[in-house]
């Protein structure tokens, strides 16, 4: 029965440098995703401050259903 299917939600945010969407189950995981993405894709451009990243997640991240 379709009613018993479990829909997972994930947290999503777009990179504020290149716009690539990043997704994770929790905000803490999203922070790690942002740090890893920033280091691998934008490492020479600027540093990603953890406190600023947390503020950005709080302000811009949204829930998305992952069926």
Coordinates of N, CA, C and O in Angstrom, one line a residue:
X1 N 0.8 -1.2 0.0 CA 0.0 0.0 0.0 C 0.9 1.3 0.0 O 1.8 1.3 0.8
X2 N 0.5 2.2 -0.8 CA 1.3 3.4 -0.9 C 1.3 4.2 0.3 O 2.2 4.9 0.6
X3 N 0.2 4.2 1.1 CA 0.1 4.9 2.3 C 1.2 4.6 3.4 O 1.5 5.4 4.2
X4 N 1.8 3.4 3.3 CA 2.8 3.0 4.2 C 4.2 3.3 3.8 O 5.2 3.0 4.5
X5 N 4.4 3.8 2.6 CA 5.7 4.2 2.1 C 6.3 5.3 2.9 O 5.5 6.3 3.2
X6 N 7.5 5.2 3.2 CA 8.1 6.3 4.1 C 8.8 7.3 3.2 O 9.7 6.9 2.3
X7 N 8.5 8.5 3.3 CA 9.2 9.6 2.5 C 10.2 10.2 3.4 O 9.9 10.7 4.5
X8 N 11.5 10.2 3.0 CA 12.6 10.8 3.7 C 12.7 12.2 3.3 O 12.6 12.6 2.2
X9 N 13.0 13.0 4.3 CA 13.3 14.4 4.0 C 14.8 14.7 4.1 O 15.4 14.0 4.9
X10 N 15.3 15.6 3.3 CA 16.7 15.9 3.4 C 16.8 17.4 3.5 O 15.9 18.1 3.1
X11 N 17.9 17.9 3.9 CA 18.2 19.3 4.0 C 19.0 19.7 2.7 O 19.9 19.0 2.4
X12 N 18.6 20.8 2.1 CA 19.3 21.2 0.8 C 19.7 22.6 0.9 O 19.0 23.5 1.5
X13 N 20.8 22.9 0.3 CA 21.3 24.3 0.2 C 22.1 24.4 -1.0 O 22.7 23.4 -1.5
X14 N 22.1 25.6 -1.7 CA 22.9 25.8 -2.8 C 24.2 26.5 -2.4 O 24.2 27.4 -1.5
X15 N 25.3 26.1 -3.0 CA 26.6 26.7 -2.8 C 26.5 28.2 -3.2 O 26.0 28.5 -4.2
X16 N 26.9 29.1 -2.3 CA 26.8 30.5 -2.5 C 27.8 31.0 -3.5 O 27.8 32.2 -3.9
X17 N 28.8 30.2 -3.9 CA 29.8 30.5 -4.9 C 29.4 30.1 -6.3 O 29.3 30.9 -7.2
X18 N 29.0 28.8 -6.4 CA 28.7 28.3 -7.8 C 27.3 27.9 -8.0 O 26.9 27.6 -9.1
X19 N 26.5 27.8 -6.9 CA 25.1 27.4 -7.1 C 24.8 25.9 -7.1 O 23.7 25.5 -7.2
X20 N 25.8 25.1 -6.9 CA 25.6 23.7 -6.9 C 24.8 23.3 -5.7 O 25.1 23.7 -4.6
X21 N 23.7 22.5 -5.9 CA 22.9 22.0 -4.7 C 23.7 21.0 -3.9 O 24.3 20.1 -4.4
X22 N 23.6 21.2 -2.6 CA 24.2 20.2 -1.7 C 23.1 19.7 -0.8 O 22.2 20.5 -0.3
X23 N 23.1 18.4 -0.5 CA 22.0 17.8 0.3 C 22.6 16.8 1.3 O 23.6 16.2 1.1
X24 N 21.9 16.8 2.5 CA 22.3 15.9 3.6 C 21.0 15.7 4.5 O 20.0 16.4 4.4
X25 N 21.1 14.7 5.3 CA 20.0 14.3 6.2 C 19.8 15.3 7.3 O 18.7 15.6 7.7
X26 N 20.9 16.0 7.8 CA 20.8 16.9 8.9 C 21.6 18.1 8.6 O 22.5 18.1 7.7
X27 N 21.4 19.2 9.4 CA 22.2 20.4 9.2 C 23.7 20.2 9.5 O 24.6 20.8 8.8
X28 N 24.0 19.3 10.5 CA 25.4 19.0 10.7 C 26.1 18.3 9.5 O 27.2 18.6 9.2
X29 N 25.4 17.4 8.9 CA 25.9 16.7 7.7 C 26.0 17.7 6.6 O 27.0 17.7 5.8
X30 N 25.1 18.6 6.5 CA 25.1 19.6 5.5 C 26.3 20.5 5.6 O 26.9 20.9 4.7
X31 N 26.6 20.9 6.9 CA 27.9 21.7 7.1 C 29.1 20.9 6.6 O 29.9 21.5 5.9
X32 N 29.2 19.6 6.9 CA 30.3 18.9 6.4 C 30.4 18.8 4.9 O 31.4 18.9 4.3
X33 N 29.2 18.7 4.3 CA 29.1 18.7 2.8 C 29.6 20.0 2.2 O 30.3 20.1 1.3
X34 N 29.1 21.1 2.9 CA 29.6 22.5 2.4 C 31.1 22.6 2.6 O 31.7 23.1 1.7
X35 N 31.6 22.2 3.7 CA 33.1 22.3 3.9 C 33.8 21.5 2.9 O 34.8 22.0 2.3
X36 N 33.4 20.2 2.6 CA 34.1 19.4 1.6 C 34.0 20.0 0.2 O 35.0 20.0 -0.5
X37 N 32.8 20.4 -0.1 CA 32.6 21.0 -1.4 C 33.4 22.3 -1.6 O 34.1 22.5 -2.6
X38 N 33.4 23.1 -0.6 CA 34.1 24.4 -0.7 C 35.6 24.1 -0.8 O 36.3 24.8 -1.6
X39 N 36.1 23.2 -0.1 CA 37.6 22.9 -0.1 C 38.0 22.3 -1.5 O 39.0 22.7 -2.1
X40 N 37.1 21.4 -2.0 CA 37.5 20.7 -3.3 C 37.2 21.6 -4.5 O 38.0 21.6 -5.5
X41 N 36.2 22.5 -4.4 CA 35.8 23.3 -5.6 C 36.3 24.7 -5.6 O 36.5 25.3 -6.6
X42 N 36.4 25.3 -4.4 CA 36.7 26.7 -4.2 C 37.8 27.0 -3.3 O 37.9 28.1 -2.7
X43 N 38.7 26.0 -3.0 CA 39.7 26.1 -2.0 C 40.6 27.3 -2.1 O 41.0 27.9 -1.1
X44 N 41.0 27.7 -3.3 CA 41.9 28.9 -3.4 C 41.2 30.2 -3.4 O 41.8 31.2 -3.3
X45 N 39.8 30.2 -3.5 CA 39.1 31.5 -3.6 C 38.9 32.2 -2.3 O 39.1 33.4 -2.2
X46 N 38.5 31.4 -1.3 CA 38.2 32.1 0.0 C 38.0 31.0 1.0 O 37.8 29.8 0.7
X47 N 38.1 31.3 2.3 CA 38.0 30.3 3.3 C 36.5 30.3 3.8 O 35.8 31.2 3.7
X48 N 36.1 29.1 4.2 CA 34.7 28.9 4.7 C 34.7 28.9 6.2 O 35.2 27.9 6.8
X49 N 34.3 29.9 6.8 CA 34.2 30.0 8.3 C 33.1 29.1 8.8 O 31.9 29.3 8.3
X50 N 33.3 28.3 9.8 CA 32.3 27.4 10.3 C 31.1 28.1 10.8 O 29.9 27.8 10.5
X51 N 31.3 29.2 11.6 CA 30.2 29.9 12.1 C 29.3 30.6 11.0 O 28.1 30.6 11.1
X52 N 30.0 31.2 10.0 CA 29.3 31.8 8.9 C 28.5 30.7 8.1 O 27.4 30.9 7.7
X53 N 29.1 29.5 8.0 CA 28.4 28.4 7.3 C 27.2 28.0 8.0 O 26.1 27.8 7.4
X54 N 27.3 27.9 9.4 CA 26.1 27.5 10.2 C 25.0 28.6 10.0 O 23.8 28.2 9.9
X55 N 25.4 29.8 10.0 CA 24.4 30.9 9.8 C 23.7 30.8 8.5 O 22.5 31.0 8.3
X56 N 24.5 30.5 7.5 CA 24.0 30.4 6.1 C 23.0 29.2 6.0 O 21.9 29.3 5.4
X57 N 23.4 28.1 6.7 CA 22.5 26.9 6.7 C 21.2 27.3 7.4 O 20.1 27.0 6.9
X58 N 21.3 27.9 8.5 CA 20.1 28.3 9.3 C 19.2 29.2 8.4 O 17.9 29.1 8.5
X59 N 19.8 30.1 7.7 CA 19.0 31.1 6.9 C 18.5 30.5 5.6 O 17.4 30.9 5.1
X60 N 19.3 29.7 4.9 CA 19.0 29.3 3.5 C 18.6 27.9 3.2 O 18.1 27.6 2.2
X61 N 19.0 27.0 4.1 CA 18.7 25.5 3.9 C 17.2 25.3 4.0 O 16.5 26.0 4.7
X62 N 16.7 24.3 3.2 CA 15.3 24.0 3.2 C 15.1 22.5 3.1 O 16.1 21.8 2.8
X63 N 14.0 22.0 3.5 CA 13.7 20.6 3.5 C 13.2 20.2 2.1 O 12.4 21.0 1.5
X64 N 13.6 19.1 1.6 CA 13.1 18.5 0.4 C 12.8 17.0 0.6 O 13.5 16.3 1.3
X65 N 11.7 16.6 0.0 CA 11.3 15.2 0.1 C 12.1 14.4 -0.9 O 12.4 14.8 -2.0
X66 N 12.6 13.2 -0.4 CA 13.3 12.3 -1.2 C 12.5 11.0 -1.2 O 12.7 10.1 -0.3
X67 N 11.7 10.8 -2.2 CA 10.8 9.7 -2.2 C 11.5 8.4 -2.6 O 12.5 8.5 -3.3

